[in-house]
Short mmCIF file of C-alpha atoms and ligand atoms in Angstrom, two decimals:
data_model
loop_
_atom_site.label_atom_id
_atom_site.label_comp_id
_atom_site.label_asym_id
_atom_site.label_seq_id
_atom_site.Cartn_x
_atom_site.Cartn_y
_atom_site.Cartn_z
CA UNK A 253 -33.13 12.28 -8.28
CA UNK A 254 -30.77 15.52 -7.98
CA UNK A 255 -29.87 17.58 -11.45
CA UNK A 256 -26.62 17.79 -11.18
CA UNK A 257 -24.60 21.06 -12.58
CA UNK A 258 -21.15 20.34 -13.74
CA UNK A 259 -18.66 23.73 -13.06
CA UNK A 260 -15.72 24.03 -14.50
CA UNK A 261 -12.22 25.64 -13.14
CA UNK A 262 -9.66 26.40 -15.37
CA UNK A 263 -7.78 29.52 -14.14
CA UNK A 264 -8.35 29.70 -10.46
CA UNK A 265 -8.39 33.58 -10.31
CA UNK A 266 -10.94 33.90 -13.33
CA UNK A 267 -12.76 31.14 -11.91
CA UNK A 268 -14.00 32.75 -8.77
CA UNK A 269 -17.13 32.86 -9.39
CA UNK A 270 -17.50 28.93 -10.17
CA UNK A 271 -15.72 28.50 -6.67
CA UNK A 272 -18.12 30.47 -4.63
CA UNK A 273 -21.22 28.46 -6.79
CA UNK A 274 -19.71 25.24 -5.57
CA UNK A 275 -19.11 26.92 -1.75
CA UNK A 276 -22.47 28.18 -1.67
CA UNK A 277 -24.07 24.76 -2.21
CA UNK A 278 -21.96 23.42 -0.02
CA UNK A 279 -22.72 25.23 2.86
CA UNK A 280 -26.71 24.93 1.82
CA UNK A 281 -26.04 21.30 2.71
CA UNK A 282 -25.52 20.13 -0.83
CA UNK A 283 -23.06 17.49 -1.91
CA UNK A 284 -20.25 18.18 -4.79
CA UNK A 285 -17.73 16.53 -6.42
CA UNK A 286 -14.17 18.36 -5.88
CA UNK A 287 -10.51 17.63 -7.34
CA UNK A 288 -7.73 16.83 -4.83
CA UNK A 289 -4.24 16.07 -5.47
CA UNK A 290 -5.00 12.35 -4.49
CA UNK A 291 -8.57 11.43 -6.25
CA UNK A 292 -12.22 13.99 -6.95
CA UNK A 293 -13.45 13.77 -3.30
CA UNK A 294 -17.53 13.79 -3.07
CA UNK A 295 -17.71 16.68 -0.67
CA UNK A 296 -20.54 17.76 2.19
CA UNK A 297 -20.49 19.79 5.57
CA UNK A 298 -19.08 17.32 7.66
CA UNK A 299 -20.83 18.93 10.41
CA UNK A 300 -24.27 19.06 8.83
CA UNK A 301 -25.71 14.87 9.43
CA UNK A 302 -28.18 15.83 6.64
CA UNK A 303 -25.79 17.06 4.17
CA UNK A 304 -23.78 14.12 5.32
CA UNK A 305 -25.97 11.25 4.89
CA UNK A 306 -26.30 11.97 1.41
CA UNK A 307 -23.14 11.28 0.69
CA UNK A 308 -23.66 7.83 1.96
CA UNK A 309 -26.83 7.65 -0.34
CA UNK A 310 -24.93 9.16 -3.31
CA UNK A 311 -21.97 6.40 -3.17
CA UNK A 312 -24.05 3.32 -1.93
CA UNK A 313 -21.58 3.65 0.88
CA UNK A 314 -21.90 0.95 4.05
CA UNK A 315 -22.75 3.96 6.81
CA UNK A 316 -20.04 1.56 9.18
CA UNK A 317 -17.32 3.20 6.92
CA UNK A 318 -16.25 6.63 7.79
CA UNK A 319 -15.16 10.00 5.80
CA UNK A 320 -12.57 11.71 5.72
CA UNK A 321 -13.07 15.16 6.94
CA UNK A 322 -11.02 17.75 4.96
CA UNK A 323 -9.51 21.51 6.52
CA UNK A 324 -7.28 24.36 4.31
CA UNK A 325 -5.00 24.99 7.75
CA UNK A 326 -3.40 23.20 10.37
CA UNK A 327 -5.12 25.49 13.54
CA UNK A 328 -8.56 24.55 12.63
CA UNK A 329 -7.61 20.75 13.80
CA UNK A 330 -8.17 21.34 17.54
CA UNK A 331 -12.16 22.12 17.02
CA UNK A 332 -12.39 18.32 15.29
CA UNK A 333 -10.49 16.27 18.01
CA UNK A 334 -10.39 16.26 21.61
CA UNK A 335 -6.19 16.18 21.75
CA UNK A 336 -3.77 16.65 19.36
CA UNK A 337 -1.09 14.11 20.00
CA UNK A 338 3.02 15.11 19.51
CA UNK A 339 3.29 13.18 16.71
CA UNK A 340 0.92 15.08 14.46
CA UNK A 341 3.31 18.36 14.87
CA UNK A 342 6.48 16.79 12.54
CA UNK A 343 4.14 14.87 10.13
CA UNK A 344 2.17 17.90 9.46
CA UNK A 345 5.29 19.91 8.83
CA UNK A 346 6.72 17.61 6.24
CA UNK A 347 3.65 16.17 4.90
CA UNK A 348 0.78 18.94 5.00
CA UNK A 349 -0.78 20.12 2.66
CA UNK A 350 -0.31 16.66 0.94
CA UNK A 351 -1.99 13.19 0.46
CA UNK A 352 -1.59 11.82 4.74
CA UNK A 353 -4.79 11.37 6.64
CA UNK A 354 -4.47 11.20 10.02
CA UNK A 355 -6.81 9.61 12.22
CA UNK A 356 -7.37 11.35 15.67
CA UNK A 357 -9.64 11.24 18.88
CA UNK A 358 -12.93 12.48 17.57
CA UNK A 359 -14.48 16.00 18.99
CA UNK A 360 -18.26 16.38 19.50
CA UNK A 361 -18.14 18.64 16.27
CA UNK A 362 -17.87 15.95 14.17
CA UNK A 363 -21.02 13.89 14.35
CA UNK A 364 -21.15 10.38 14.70
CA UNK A 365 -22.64 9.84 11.10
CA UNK A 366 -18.99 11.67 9.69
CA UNK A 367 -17.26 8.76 11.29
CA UNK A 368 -19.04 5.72 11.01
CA UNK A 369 -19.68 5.52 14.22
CA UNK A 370 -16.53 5.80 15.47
CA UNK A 371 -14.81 8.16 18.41
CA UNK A 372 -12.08 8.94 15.99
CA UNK A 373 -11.81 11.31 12.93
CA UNK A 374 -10.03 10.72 10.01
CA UNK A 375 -8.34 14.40 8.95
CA UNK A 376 -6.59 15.83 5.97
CA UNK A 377 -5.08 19.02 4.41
CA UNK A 378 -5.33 18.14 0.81
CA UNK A 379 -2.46 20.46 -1.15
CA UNK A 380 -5.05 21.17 -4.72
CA UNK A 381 -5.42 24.63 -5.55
CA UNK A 382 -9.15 24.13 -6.00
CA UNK A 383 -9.77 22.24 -3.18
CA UNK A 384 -8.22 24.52 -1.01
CA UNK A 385 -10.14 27.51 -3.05
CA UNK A 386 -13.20 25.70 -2.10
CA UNK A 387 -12.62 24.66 1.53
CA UNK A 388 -11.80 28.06 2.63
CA UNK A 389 -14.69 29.72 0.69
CA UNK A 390 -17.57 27.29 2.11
CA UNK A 391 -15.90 27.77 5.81
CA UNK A 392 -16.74 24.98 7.17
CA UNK A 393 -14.75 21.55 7.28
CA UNK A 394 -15.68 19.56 4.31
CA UNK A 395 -16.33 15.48 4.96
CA UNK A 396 -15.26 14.14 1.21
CA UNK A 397 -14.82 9.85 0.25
CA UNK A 398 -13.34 8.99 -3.09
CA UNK A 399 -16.10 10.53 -5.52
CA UNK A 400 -16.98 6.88 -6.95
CA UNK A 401 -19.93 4.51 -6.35
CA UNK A 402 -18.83 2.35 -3.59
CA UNK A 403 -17.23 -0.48 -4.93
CA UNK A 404 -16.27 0.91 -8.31
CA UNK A 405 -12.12 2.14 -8.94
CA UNK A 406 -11.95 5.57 -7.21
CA UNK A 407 -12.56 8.40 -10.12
CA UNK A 408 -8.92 10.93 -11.62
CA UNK A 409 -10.73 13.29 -13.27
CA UNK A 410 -14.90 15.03 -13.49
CA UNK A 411 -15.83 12.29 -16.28
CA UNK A 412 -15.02 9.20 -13.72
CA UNK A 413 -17.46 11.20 -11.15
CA UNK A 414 -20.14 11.73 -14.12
CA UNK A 415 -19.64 8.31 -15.04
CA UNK A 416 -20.50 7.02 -11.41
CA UNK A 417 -22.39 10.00 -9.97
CA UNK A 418 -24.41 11.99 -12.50
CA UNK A 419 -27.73 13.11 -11.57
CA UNK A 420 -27.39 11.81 -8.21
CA UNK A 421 -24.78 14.50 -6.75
CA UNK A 422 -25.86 19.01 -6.64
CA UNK A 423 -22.33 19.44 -8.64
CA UNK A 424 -19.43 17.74 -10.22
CA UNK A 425 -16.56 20.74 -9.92
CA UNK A 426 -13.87 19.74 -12.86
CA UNK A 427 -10.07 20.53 -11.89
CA UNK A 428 -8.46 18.68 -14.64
CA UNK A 429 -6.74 15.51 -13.69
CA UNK A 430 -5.39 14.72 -10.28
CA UNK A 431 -2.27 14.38 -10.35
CA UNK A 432 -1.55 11.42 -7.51
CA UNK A 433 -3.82 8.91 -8.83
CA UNK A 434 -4.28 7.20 -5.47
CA UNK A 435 -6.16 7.79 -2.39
CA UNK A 436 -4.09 9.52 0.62
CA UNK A 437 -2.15 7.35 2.79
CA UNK A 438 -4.24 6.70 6.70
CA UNK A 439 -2.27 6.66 8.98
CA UNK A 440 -3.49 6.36 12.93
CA UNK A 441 -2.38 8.19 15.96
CA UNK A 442 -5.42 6.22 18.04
CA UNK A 443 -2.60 3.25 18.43
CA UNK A 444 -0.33 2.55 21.10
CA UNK A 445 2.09 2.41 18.12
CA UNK A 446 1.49 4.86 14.53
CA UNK A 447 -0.29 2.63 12.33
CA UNK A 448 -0.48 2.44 8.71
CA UNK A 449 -4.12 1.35 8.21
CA UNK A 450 -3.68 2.62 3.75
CA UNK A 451 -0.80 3.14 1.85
CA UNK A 452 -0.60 6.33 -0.53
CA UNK A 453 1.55 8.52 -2.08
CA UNK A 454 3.29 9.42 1.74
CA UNK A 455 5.08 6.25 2.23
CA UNK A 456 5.98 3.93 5.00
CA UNK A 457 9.11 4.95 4.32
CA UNK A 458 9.01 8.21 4.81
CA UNK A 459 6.65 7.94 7.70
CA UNK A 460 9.21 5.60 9.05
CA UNK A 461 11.86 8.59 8.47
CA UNK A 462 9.72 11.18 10.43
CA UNK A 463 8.17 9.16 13.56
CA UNK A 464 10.72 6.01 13.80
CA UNK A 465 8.53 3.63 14.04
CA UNK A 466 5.44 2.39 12.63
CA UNK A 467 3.33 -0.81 11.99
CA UNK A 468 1.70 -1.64 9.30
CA UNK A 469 -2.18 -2.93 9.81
CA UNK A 470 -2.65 -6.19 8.46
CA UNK A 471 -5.67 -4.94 6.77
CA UNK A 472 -3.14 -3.57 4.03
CA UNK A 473 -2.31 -6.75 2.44
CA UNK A 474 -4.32 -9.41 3.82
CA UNK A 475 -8.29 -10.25 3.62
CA UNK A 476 -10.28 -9.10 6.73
CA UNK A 477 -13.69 -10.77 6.79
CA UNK A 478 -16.56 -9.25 7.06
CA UNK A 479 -16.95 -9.28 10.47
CA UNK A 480 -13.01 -8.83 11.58
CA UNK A 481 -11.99 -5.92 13.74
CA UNK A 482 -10.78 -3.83 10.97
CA UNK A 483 -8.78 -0.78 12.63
CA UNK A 484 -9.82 1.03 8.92
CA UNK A 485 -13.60 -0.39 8.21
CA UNK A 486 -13.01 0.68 4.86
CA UNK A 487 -11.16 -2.11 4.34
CA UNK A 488 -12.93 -4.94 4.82
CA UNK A 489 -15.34 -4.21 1.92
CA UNK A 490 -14.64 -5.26 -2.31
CA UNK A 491 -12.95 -2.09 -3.50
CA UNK A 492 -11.82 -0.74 -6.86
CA UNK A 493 -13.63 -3.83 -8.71
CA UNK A 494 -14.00 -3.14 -12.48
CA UNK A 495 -16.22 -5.89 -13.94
CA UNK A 496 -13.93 -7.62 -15.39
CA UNK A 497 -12.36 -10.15 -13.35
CA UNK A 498 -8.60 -8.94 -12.09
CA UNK A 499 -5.98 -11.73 -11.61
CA UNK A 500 -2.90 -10.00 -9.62
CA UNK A 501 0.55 -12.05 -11.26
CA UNK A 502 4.11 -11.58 -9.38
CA UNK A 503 7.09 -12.73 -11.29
CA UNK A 504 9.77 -11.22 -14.29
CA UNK A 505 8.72 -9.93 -17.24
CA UNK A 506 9.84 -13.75 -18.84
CA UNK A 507 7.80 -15.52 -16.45
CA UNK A 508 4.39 -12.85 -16.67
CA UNK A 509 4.67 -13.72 -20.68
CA UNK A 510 4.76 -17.20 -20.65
CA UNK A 511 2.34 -17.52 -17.95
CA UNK A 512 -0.16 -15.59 -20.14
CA UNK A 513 0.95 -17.61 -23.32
CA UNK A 514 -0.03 -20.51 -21.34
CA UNK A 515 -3.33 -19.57 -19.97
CA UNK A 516 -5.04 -16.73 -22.47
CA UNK A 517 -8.36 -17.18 -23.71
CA UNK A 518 -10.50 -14.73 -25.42
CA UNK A 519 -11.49 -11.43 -23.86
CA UNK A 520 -8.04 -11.91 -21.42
CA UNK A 521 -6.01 -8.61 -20.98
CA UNK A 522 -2.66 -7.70 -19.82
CA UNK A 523 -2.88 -4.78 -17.80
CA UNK A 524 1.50 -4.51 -17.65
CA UNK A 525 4.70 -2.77 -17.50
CA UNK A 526 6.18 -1.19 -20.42
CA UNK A 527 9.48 -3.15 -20.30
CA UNK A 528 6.68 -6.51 -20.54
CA UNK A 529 5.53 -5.38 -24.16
CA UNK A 530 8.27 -7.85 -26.22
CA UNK A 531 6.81 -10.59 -23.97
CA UNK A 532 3.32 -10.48 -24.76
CA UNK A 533 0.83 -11.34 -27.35
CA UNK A 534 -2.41 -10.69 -26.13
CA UNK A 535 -4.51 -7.37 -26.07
CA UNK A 536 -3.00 -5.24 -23.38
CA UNK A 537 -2.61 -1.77 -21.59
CA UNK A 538 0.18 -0.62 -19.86
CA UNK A 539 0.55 1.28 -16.79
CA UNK A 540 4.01 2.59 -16.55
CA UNK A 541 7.13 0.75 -16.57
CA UNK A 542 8.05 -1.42 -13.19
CA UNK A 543 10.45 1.19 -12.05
CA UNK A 544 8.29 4.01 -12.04
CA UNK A 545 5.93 3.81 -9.44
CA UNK A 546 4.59 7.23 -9.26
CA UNK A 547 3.24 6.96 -12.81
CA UNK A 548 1.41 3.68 -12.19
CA UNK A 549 -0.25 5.37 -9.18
CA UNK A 550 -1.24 8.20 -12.05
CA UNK A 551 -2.48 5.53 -14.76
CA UNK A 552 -3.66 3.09 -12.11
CA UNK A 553 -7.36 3.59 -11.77
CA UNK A 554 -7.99 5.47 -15.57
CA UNK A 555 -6.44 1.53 -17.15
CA UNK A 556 -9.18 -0.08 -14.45
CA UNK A 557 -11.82 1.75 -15.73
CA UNK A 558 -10.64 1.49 -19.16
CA UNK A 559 -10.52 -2.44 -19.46
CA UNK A 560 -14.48 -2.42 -18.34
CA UNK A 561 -15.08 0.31 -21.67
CA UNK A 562 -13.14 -2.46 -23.61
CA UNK A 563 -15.03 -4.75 -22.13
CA UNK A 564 -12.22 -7.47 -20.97
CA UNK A 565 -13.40 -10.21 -19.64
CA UNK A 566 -10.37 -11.19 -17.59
CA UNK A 567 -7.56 -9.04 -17.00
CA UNK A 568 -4.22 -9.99 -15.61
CA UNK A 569 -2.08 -7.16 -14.11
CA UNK A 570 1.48 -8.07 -13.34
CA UNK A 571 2.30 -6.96 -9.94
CA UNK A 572 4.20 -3.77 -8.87
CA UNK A 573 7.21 -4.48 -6.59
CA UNK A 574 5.61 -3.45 -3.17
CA UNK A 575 8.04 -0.50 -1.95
CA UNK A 576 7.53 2.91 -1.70
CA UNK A 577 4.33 3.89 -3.78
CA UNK A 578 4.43 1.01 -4.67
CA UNK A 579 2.87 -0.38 -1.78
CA UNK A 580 -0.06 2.36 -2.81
CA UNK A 581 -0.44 0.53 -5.90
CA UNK A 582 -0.86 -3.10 -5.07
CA UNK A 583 -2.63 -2.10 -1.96
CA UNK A 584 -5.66 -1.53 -4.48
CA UNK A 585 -4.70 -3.92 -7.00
CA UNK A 586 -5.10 -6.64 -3.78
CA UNK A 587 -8.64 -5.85 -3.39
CA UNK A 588 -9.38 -5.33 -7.34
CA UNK A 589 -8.49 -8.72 -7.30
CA UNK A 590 -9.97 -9.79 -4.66
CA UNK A 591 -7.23 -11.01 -2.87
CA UNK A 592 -6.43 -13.66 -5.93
CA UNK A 593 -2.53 -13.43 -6.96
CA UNK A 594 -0.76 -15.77 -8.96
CA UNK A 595 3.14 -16.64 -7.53
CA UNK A 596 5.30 -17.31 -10.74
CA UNK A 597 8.78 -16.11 -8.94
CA UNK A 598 10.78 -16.15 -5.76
CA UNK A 599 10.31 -11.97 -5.42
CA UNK A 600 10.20 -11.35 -1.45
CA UNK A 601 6.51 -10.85 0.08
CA UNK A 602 5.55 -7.26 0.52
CA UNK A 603 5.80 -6.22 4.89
CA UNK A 604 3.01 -7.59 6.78
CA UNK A 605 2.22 -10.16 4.47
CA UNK A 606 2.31 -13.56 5.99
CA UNK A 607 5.08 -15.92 4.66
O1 TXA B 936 -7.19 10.91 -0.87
C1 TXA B 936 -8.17 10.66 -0.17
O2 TXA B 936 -8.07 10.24 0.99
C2 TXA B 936 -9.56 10.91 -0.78
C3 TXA B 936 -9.67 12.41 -1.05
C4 TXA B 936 -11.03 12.80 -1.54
O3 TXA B 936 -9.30 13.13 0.11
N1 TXA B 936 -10.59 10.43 0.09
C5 TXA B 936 -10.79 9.10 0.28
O4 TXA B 936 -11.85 8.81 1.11
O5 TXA B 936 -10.13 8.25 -0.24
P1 TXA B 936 -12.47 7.35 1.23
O6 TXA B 936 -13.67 7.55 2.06
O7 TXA B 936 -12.67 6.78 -0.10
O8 TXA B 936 -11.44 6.55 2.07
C6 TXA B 936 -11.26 6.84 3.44
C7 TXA B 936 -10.62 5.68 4.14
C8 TXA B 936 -11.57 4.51 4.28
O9 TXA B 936 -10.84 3.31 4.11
C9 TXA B 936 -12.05 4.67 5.71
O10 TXA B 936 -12.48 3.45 6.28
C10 TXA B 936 -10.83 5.23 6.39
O11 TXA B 936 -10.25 6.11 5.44
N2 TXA B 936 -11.20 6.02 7.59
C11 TXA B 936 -11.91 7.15 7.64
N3 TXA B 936 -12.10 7.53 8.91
C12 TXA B 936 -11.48 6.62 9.69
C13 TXA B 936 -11.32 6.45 11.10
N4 TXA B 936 -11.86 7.28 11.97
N5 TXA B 936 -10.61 5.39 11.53
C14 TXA B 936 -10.06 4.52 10.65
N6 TXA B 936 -10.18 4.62 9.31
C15 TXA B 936 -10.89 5.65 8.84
MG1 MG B 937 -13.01 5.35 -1.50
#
């Protein structure tokens, strides 16, 4: 069992000292818990195996599913991968220092145990003030997964990571909130074609607006068994699960409330919209009203966590409308419920989803 210190970063240029403290046991080979824009990363030298592995013991993480490794500038990319192809040049203009991952052919720096295996690496410039603080004092490329135990809803802020991580991590950094919510958006250059393999705050959209175009991995929306050919591993496995059992519902407002009126039982929740209140008369959380997706990418994993400290037994989360970050959003609510969505309306399926 590790001790772990928690550090705290308020005012970056006070702070300095609390940044070097995490640095330094970073590049001893420890593991800490940073902030990012997106989600707290759980951070190592993704060069050091050692340092590495421990991440995978930390999280209970399957070692078939790769990191992400994370860099503060654009030029130290060519030491991770063997070519940088002409694609990466616009998205990194627009989209860097920002929630995109790119996944690239894999140098000999990075060591097999950073990528699952794999010949490709999975790269990001994350845009957080402290991330950035810390990346560029520790020097060396940091590998960093969603600081949660595998499985569990990825963690917004340092008391999700003590929650999940506490005594089994060197240091839990707090930033204050992130401000995303959601894990970056993958997107692979490996592919005859770009290919979204997970949606984030950088759309499809957008992506679409920069490279023309791009496909969308059916490993977004659909189940991929266990022993598919998932493009992202990551995605074959449960994700975001809180205990309680989620039950994805697509359909108005009108239909979400009498659906629930219909089927509620004790311990049911409504994890809904704002504009779904008047319809509803069960316990419930909302996560931002339908319009808004930005906010429900904020709220999205705090309200999954939340229902578990309530201790819901079932909880029935009315779908977001599958566009822009959208997409983000019931990309995890999918696998929180296990791939289990109730149809109430005649709302068109979300891309790549089979008819
Ligand atoms: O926003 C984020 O991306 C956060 C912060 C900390 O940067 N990190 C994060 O890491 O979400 P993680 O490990 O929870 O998710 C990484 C995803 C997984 O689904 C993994 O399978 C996929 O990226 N991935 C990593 N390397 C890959 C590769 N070489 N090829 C395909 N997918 C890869
Ligand atoms: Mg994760």
């Amino acid at each position: 069992m590790k001790k772990t210190q928690l550090l705290r970063v308020t005012h970056l240029e006070q702070d300095r000292e609390t940044i070097d403290t995490a640095a330094r046991i970073l590049r001893q080979g420890g593991i800490v818990a940073i902030p990012t824009e997106t989600v707290y990363g759980l951070a190592a030298d993704a060069t050091n195996p050692q340092a590495v592995a421990e991440i995978f013991a930390a999280k209970g993480r399957p070692a078939d599913n790769p990191l992400i490794v994370h860099i503060p500038y654009l030029d130290q990319l060519k030491d991770l991968v063997t070519r940088i192809p002409p694609e990466v040049e616009p998205l990194a203009r627009r989209f860097w220092p920002g929630p995109l991952t790119l996944v690239l052919p894999k140098s000999d720096r990075v060591p097999l145990i950073t990528s699952g295996g794999l010949d490709t690496v999975a790269v990001r410039i994350p845009a957080h003030p402290v991330a950035r603080a810390v990346l560029d004092r520790a020097g060396v490329p940091l590998a960093a997964p969603s600081a949660n135990r595998s499985g569990s809803p990825s963690p917004t802020t340092a008391t999700h990571c003590q929650d999940d991580l506490w005594n089994r991590v060197d240091a839990i950094l707090d930033g204050g909130e992130c401000q995303v919510g959601v894990e970056s958006t993958v997107l692979s250059l490996c592919t005859p074609v770009p290919t979204l393999l997970r949606p984030g705050a950088v759309t499809l959209e957008q992506l679409q607006e920069v490279l023309g175009e791009v496909m969308v991995d059916p490993g977004v929306l659909q189940h991929l068994g266990d022993d598919a050919q998932a493009h992202s591993p990551g995605m074959k496995y449960t994700h975001y699960s809180p205990r309680a059992q989620v039950i994805l519902v697509r359909g108005d407002a009108e239909q979400y409330g009498e659906y629930l009126a219909r089927e509620q039982q004790d311990g049911d929740y409504a994890m809904c919209f704002e504009e779904d209140i008047p319809f509803l008369d069960l316990p419930l959380v909302s996560y931002g009203s339908r319009t808004d997706h930005l906010r429900q990418a904020h709220e999205l994993f705090d309200v999954l966590r939340m229902v578990d400290k309530l201790e819901a037994k079932r909880v029935f989360v009315h779908a977001p409308d599958p566009q822009g970050v959208g997409l983000a959003v019931y990309n995890r609510l999918i696998r929180a419920a296990g791939f289990l969505v109730v149809e109430l309306g005649t709302d068109p399926p979300p891309p790549g989803e089979p008819q």
